[in-house]
Backbone as numpy.savetxt, mean C-alpha at the origin, in Angstrom:
# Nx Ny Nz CAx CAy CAz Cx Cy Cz
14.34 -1.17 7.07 13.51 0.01 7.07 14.38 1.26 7.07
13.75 2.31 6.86 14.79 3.52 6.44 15.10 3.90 7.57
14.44 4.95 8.19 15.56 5.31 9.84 15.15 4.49 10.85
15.70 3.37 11.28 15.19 2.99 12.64 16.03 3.44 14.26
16.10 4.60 14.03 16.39 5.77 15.11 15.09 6.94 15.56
14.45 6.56 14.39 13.12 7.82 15.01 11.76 7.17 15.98
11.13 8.20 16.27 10.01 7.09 16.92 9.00 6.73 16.60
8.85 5.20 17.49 8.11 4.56 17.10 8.67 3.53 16.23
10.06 3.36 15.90 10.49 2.40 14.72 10.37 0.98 15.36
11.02 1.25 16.81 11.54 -0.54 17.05 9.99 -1.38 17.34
9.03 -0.78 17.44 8.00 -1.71 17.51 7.18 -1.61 16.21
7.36 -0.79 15.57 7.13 -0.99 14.00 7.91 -2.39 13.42
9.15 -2.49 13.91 10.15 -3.04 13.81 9.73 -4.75 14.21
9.40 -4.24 15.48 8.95 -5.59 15.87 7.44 -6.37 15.13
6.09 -5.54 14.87 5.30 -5.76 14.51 5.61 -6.54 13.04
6.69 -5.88 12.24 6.88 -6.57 11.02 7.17 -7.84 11.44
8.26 -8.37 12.51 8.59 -9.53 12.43 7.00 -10.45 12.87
6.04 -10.04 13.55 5.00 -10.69 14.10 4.43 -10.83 12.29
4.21 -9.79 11.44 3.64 -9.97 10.13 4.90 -11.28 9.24
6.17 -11.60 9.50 6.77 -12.12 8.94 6.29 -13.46 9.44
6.05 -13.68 10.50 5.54 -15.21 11.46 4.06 -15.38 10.34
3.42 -14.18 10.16 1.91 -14.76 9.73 1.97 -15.28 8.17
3.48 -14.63 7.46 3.45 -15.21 6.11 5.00 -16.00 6.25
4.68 -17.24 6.52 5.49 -17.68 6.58 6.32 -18.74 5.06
4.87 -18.46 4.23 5.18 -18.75 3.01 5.65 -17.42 1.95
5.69 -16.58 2.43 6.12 -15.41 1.85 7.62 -14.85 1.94
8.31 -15.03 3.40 9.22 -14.44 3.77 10.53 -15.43 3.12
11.52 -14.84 2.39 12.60 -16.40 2.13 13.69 -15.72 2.55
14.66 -16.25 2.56 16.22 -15.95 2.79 16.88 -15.29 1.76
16.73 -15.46 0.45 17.54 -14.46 -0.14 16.25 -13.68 -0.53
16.93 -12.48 -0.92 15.69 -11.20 -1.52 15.45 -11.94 -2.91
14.46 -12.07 -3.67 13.72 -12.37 -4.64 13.74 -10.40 -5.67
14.12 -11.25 -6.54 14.14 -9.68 -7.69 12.74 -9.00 -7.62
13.18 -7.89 -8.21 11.84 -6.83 -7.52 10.92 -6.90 -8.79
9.39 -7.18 -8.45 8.78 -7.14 -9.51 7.90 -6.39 -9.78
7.56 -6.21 -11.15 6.66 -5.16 -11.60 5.88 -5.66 -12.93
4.99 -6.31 -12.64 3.77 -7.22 -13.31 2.20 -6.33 -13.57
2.42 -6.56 -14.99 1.00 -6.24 -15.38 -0.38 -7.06 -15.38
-1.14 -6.69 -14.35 -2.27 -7.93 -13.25 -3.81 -7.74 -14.19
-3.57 -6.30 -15.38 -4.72 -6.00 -16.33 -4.54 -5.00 -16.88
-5.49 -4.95 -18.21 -4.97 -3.58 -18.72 -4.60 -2.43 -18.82
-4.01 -1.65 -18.11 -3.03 -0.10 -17.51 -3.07 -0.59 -15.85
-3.15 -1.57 -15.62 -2.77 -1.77 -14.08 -1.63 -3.08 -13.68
-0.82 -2.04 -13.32 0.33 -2.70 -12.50 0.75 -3.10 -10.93
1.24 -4.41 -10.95 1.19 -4.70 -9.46 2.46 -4.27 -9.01
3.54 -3.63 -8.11 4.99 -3.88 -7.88 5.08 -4.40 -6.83
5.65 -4.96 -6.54 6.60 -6.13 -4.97 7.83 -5.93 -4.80
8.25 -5.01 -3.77 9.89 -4.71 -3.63 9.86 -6.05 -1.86
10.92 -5.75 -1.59 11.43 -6.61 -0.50 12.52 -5.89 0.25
12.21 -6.15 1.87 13.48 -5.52 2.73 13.37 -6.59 3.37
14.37 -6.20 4.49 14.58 -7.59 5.36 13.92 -7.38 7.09
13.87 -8.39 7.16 13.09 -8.27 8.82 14.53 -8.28 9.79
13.83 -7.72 11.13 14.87 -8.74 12.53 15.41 -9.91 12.36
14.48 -10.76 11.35 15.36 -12.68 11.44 15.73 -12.74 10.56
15.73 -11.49 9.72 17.20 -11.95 8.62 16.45 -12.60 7.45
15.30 -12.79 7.19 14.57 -13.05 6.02 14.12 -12.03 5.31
13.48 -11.87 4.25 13.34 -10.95 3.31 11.49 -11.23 3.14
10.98 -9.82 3.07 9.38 -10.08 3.20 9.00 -9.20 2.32
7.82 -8.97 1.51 7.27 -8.62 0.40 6.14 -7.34 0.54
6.59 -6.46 -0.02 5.42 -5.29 -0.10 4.46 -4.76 -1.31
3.71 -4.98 -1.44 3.00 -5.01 -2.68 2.03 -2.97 -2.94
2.33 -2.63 -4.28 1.74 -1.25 -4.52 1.12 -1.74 -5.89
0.55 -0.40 -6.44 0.04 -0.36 -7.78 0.26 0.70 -8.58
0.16 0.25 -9.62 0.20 1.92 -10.79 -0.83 1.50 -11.53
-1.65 2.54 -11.67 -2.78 2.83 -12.90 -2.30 3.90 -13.97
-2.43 3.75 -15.31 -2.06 4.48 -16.42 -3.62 4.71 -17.10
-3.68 5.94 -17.05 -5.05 6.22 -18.24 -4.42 7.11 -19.37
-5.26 7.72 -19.78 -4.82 8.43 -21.23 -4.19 9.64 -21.12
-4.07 10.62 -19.85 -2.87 11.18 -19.58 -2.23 11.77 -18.48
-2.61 10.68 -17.27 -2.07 10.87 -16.30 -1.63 9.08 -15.76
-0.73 9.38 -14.59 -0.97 7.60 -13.88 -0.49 8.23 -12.31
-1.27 7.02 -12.04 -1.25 7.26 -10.31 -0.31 5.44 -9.85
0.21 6.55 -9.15 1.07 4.81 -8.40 0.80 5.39 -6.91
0.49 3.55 -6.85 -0.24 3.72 -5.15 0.87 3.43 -4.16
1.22 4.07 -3.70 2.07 3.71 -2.39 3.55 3.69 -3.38
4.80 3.62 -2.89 6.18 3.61 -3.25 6.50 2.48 -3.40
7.94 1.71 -3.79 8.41 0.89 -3.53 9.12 1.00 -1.89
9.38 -0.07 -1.44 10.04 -0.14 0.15 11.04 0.41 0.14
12.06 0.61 -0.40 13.50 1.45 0.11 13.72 2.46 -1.01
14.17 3.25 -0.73 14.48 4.00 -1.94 15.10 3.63 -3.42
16.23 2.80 -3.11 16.55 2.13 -4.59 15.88 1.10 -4.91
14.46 0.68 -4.50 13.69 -0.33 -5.53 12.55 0.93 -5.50
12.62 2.12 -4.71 11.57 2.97 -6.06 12.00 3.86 -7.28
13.42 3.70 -7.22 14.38 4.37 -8.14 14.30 3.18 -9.47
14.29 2.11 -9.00 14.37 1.29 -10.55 12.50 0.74 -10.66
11.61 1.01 -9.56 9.79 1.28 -10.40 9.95 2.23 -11.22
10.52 3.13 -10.86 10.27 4.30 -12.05 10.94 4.44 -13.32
12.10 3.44 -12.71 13.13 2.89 -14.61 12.19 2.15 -15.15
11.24 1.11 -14.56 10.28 0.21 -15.03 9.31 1.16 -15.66
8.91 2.37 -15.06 7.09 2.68 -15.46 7.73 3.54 -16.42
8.87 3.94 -16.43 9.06 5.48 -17.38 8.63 5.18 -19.12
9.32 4.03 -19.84 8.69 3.70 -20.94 6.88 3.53 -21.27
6.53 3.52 -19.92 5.05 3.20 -20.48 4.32 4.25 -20.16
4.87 4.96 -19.13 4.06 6.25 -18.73 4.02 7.04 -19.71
5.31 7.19 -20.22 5.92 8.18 -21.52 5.98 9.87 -20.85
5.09 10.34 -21.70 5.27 11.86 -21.41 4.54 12.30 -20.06
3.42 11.06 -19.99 2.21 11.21 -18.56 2.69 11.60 -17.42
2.25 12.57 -16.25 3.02 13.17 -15.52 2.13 11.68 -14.38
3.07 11.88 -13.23 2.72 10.79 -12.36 2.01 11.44 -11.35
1.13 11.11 -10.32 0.68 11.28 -9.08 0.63 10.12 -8.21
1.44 10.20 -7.20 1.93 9.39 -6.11 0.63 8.94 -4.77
-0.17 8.44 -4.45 -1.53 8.46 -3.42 -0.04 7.22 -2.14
-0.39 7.69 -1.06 0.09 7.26 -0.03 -1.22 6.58 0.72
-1.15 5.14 1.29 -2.15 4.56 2.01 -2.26 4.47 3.30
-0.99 4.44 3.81 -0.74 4.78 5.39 0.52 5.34 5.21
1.48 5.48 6.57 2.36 6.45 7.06 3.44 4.80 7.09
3.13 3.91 7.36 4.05 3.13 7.25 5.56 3.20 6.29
6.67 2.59 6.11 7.98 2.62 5.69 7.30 1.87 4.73
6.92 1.05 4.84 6.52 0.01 3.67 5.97 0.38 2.14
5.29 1.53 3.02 3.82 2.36 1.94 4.82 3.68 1.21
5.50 3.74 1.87 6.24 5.80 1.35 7.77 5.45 1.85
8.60 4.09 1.44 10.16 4.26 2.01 10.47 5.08 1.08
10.02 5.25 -0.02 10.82 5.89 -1.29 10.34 7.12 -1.34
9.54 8.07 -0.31 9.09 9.50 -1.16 10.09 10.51 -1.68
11.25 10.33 -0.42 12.41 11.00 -1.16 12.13 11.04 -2.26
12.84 9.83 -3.55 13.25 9.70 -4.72 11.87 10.23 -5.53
10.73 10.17 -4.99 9.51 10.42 -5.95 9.61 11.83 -5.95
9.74 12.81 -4.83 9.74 13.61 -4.57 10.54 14.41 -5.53
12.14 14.11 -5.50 12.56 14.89 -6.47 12.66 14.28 -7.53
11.93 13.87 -8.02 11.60 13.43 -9.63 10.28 14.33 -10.15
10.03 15.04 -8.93 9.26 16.14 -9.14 7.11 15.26 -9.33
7.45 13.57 -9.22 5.71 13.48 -8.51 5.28 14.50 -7.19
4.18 14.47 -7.70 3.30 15.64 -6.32 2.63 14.32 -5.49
2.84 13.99 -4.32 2.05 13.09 -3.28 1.38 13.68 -2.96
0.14 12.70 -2.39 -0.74 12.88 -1.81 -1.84 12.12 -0.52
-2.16 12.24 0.32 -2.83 11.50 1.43 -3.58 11.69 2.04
-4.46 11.13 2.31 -5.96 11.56 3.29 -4.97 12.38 4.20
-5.85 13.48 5.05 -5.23 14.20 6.07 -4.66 13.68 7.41
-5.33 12.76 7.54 -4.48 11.64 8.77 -3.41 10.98 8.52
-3.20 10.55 7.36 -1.70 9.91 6.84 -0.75 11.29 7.14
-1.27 12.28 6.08 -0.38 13.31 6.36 0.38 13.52 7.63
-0.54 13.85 8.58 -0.66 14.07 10.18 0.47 13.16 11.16
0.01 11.70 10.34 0.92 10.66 11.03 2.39 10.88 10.34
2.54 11.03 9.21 3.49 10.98 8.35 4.76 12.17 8.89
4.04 13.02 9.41 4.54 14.16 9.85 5.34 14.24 11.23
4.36 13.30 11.96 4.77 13.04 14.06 5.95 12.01 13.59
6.00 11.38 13.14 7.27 10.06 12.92 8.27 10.19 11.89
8.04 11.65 11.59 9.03 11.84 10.59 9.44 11.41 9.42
8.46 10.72 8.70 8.62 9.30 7.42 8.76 9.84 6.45
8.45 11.34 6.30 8.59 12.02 4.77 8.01 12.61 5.02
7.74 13.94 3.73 6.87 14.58 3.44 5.88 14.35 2.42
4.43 14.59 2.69 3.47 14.31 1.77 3.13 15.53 1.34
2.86 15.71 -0.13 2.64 17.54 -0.59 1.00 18.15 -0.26
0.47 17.21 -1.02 -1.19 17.78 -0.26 -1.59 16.60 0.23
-2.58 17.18 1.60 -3.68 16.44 1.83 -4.69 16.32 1.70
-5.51 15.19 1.56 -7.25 14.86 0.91 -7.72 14.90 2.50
-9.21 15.67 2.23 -10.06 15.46 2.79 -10.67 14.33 3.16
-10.82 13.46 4.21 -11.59 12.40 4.11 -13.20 12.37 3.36
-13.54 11.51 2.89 -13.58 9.96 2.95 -12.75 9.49 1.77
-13.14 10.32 0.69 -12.77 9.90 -0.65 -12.29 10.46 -1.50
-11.71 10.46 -2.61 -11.53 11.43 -3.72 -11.00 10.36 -4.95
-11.66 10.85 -6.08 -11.47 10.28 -7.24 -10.29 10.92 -8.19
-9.23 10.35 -8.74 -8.63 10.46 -9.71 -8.48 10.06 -10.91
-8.46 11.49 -11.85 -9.58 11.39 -12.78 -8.00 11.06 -14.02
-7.45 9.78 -14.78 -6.79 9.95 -15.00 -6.62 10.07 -16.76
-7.98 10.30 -17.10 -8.14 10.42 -18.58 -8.78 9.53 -18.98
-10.17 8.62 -19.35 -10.35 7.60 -19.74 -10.81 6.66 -18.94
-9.81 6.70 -17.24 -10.30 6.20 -16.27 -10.16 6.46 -14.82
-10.87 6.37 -14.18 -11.09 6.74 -12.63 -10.71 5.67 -11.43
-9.46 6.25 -10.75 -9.22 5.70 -9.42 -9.56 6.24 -8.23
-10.24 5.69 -7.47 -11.12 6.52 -6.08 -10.20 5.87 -4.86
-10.00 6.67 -4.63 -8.86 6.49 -2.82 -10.26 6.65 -1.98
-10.26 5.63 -0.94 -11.38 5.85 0.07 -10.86 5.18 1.59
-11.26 6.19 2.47 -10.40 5.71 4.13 -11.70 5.44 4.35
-11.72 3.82 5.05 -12.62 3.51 5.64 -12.78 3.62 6.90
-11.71 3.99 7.54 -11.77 3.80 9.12 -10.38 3.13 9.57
-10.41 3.53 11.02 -9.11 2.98 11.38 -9.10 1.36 11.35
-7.81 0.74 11.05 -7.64 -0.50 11.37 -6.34 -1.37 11.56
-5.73 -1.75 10.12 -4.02 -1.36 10.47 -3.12 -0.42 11.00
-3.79 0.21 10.81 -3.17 1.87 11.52 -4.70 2.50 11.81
-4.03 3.81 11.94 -5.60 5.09 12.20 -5.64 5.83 10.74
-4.63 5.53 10.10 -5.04 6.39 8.53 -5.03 5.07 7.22
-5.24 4.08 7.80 -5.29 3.12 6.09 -6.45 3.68 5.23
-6.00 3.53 4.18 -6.64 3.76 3.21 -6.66 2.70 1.69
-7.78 2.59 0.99 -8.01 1.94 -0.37 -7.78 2.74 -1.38
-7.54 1.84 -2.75 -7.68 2.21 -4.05 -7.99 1.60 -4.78
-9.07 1.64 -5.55 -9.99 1.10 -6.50 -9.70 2.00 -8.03
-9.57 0.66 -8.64 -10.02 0.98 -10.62 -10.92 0.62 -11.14
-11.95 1.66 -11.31 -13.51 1.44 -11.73 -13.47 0.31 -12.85
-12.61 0.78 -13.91 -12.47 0.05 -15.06 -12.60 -1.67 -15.03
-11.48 -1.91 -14.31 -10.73 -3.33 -14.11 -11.45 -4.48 -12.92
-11.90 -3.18 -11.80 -12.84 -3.68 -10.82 -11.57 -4.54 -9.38
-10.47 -3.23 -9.90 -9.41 -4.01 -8.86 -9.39 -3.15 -7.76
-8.83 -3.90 -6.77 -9.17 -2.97 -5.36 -7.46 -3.31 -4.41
-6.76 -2.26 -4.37 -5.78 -2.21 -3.51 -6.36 -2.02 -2.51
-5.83 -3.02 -1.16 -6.53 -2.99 -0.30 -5.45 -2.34 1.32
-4.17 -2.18 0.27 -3.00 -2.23 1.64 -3.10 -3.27 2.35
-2.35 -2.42 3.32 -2.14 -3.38 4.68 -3.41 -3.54 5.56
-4.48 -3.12 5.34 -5.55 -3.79 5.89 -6.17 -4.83 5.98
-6.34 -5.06 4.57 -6.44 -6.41 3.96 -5.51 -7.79 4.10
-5.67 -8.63 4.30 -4.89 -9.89 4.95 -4.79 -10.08 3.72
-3.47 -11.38 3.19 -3.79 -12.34 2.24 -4.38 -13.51 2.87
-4.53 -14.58 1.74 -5.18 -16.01 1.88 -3.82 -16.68 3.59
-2.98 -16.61 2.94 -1.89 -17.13 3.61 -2.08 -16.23 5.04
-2.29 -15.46 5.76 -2.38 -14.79 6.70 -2.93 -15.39 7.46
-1.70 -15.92 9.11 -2.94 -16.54 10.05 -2.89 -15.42 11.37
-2.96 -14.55 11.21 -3.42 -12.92 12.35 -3.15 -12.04 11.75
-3.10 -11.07 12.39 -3.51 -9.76 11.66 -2.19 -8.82 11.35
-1.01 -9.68 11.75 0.57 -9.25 11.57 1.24 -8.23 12.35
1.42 -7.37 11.66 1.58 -5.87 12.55 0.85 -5.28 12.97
0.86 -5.21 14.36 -0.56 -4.47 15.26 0.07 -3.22 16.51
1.03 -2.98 15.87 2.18 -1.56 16.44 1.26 -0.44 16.63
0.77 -0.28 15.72 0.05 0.96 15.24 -1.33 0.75 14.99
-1.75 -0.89 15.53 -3.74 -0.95 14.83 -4.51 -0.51 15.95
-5.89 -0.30 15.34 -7.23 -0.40 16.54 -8.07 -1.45 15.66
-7.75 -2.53 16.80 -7.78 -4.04 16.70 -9.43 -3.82 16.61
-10.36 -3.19 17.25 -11.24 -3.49 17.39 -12.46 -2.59 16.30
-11.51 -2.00 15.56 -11.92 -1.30 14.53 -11.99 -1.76 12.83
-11.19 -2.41 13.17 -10.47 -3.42 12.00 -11.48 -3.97 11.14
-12.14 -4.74 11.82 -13.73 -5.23 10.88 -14.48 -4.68 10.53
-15.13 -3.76 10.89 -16.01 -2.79 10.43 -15.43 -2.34 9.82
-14.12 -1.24 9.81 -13.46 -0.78 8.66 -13.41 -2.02 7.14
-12.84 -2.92 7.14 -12.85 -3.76 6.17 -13.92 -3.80 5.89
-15.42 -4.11 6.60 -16.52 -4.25 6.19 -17.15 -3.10 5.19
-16.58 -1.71 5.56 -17.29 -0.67 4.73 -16.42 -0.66 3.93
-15.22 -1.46 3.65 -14.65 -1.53 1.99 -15.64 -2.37 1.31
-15.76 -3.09 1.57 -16.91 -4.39 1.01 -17.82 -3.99 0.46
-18.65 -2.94 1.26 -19.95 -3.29 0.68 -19.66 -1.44 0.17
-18.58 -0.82 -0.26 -18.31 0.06 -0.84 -17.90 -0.14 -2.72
-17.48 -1.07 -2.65 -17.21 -1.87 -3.53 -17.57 -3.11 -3.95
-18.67 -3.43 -3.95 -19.46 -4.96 -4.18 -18.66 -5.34 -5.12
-18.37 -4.73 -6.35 -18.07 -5.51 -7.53 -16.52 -5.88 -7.91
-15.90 -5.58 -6.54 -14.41 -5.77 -6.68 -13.84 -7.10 -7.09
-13.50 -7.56 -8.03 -12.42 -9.02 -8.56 -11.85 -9.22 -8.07
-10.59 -8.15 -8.31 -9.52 -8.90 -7.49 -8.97 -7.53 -6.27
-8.20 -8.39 -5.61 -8.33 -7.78 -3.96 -6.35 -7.70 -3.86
-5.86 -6.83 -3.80 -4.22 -6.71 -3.73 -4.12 -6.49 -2.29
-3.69 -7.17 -1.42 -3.00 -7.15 0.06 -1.69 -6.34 -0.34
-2.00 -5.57 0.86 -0.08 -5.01 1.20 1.10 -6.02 1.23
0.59 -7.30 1.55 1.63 -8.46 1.34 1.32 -10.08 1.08
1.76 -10.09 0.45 1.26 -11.77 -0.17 0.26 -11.31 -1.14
-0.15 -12.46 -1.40 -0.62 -12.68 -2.81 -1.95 -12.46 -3.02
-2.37 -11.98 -4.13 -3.46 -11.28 -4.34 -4.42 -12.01 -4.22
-6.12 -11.55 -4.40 -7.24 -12.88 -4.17 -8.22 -12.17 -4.60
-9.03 -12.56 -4.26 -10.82 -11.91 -4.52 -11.19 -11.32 -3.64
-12.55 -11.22 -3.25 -13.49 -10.50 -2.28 -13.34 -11.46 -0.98
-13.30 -12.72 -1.57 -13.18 -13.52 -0.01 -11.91 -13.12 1.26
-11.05 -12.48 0.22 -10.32 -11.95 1.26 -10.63 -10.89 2.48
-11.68 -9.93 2.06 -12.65 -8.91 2.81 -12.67 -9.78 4.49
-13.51 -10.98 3.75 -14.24 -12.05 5.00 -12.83 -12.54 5.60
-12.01 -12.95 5.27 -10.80 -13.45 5.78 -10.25 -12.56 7.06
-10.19 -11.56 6.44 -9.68 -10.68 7.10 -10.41 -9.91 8.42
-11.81 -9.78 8.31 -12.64 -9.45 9.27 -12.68 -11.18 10.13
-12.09 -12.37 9.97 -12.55 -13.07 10.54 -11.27 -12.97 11.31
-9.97 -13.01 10.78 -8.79 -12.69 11.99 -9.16 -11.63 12.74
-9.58 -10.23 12.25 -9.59 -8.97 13.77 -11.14 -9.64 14.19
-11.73 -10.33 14.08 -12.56 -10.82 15.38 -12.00 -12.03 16.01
């Protein structure tokens, strides 16, 4: 993780290793090359990797949407030099399209890289509570903040809607949905299949957790496929999965 001298890191610190115990099919010993997979048409999945306390290597999953002349990438890659080579990856396809950066929580995981986005001259952005948090722990700077609940980005052709449901992994998680494709980044709120608890709980309100997931659900009935902050992607059943660990 990037500074683990500021506060709040070592139990951030620790919570990852509790999320490394819950994917235990996820985490391996050497780092796995960083990927950047196209999951549907102008939507991209990326998976960078850092290493935990036990010395294994664990997986963070973001997105980029491309419309006709803008693209939004959701969350960063994890350290700064795997968001320095996403953007060697997206630059041929973006082309001339200017980027906008959406942050989902305040986590290292979600924004290790704003530096590098930053002066590449993307404008970030975050519900006002990410901001807020982003700000007390020192994780970066975010340029504007959104008003809660929602806001749509309009990126030419097609529409991505950022929506905070409520606290749960943290007090500022937040979603992103592509009307088009019917895909739903869900962050770190969202469990994968492989998930047996709720991982990192440094920063959750455990008892908020379900209901929040629940008003993603039925905010999005028609969601396909479902992108976890880590491990592997799934459907809607993941919603239920996940409200069945925070109860």
């Amino acid at each position: 993780m990037r500074d683990l001298t500021r506060r709040g890191a070592i139990s951030c610190c620790l919570g990852c290793f509790a999320s490394a115990l819950a994917f235990r099919a996820e985490a391996v010993a050497t780092r796995p090359a960083f990927d950047f997979s196209e999951v549907a048409p102008g939507v991209w999945r990326h998976t960078s990797w850092n290493t935990l306390p036990n010395g294994t290597y664990f997986p963070s999953n973001g997105m980029v949407v491309v419309g006709r002349k803008r693209a939004l990438m959701v969350d960063t890659a994890w350290t700064p030099d795997q968001t320095e080579l996403l953007l060697g990856l997206l630059s041929p396809i973006v082309a001339t399209r200017p980027i906008d950066l959406f942050i989902t929580h305040f986590h290292d995981d979600r924004m290790g890289g704003i530096g590098v986005t930053a002066a590449r001259g993307i404008v970030s952005y975050a519900f006002e509570r990410t901001v807020h948090e982003a700000a007390r722990v020192n994780a970066g700077n975010i340029e504007r903040a959104l008003a809660p609940v929602a806001r749509v980005f309009d990126l030419g052709g097609r529409a991505v809607e950022v929506f905070y449901p409520g606290e749960a992994h943290t007090v500022d998680n937040a979603v992103a949905y592509d009307r088009r494709t019917k895909i739903l980044f869900g962050g770190c709120m969202i469990r994968a299949a492989a998930a047996t608890d709720l991982g990192n709980t440094a920063d959750a309100v455990i008892g908020a957790w379900g209901t929040s997931v629940a008003r993603v659900a039925a905010r999005y009935p028609g969601a396909g496929v479902v992108i976890p902050g880590h491990g592997k992607a799934g459907g809607p059943a993941l919603f239920a999965h996940t409200i069945a660990l925070a109860a």
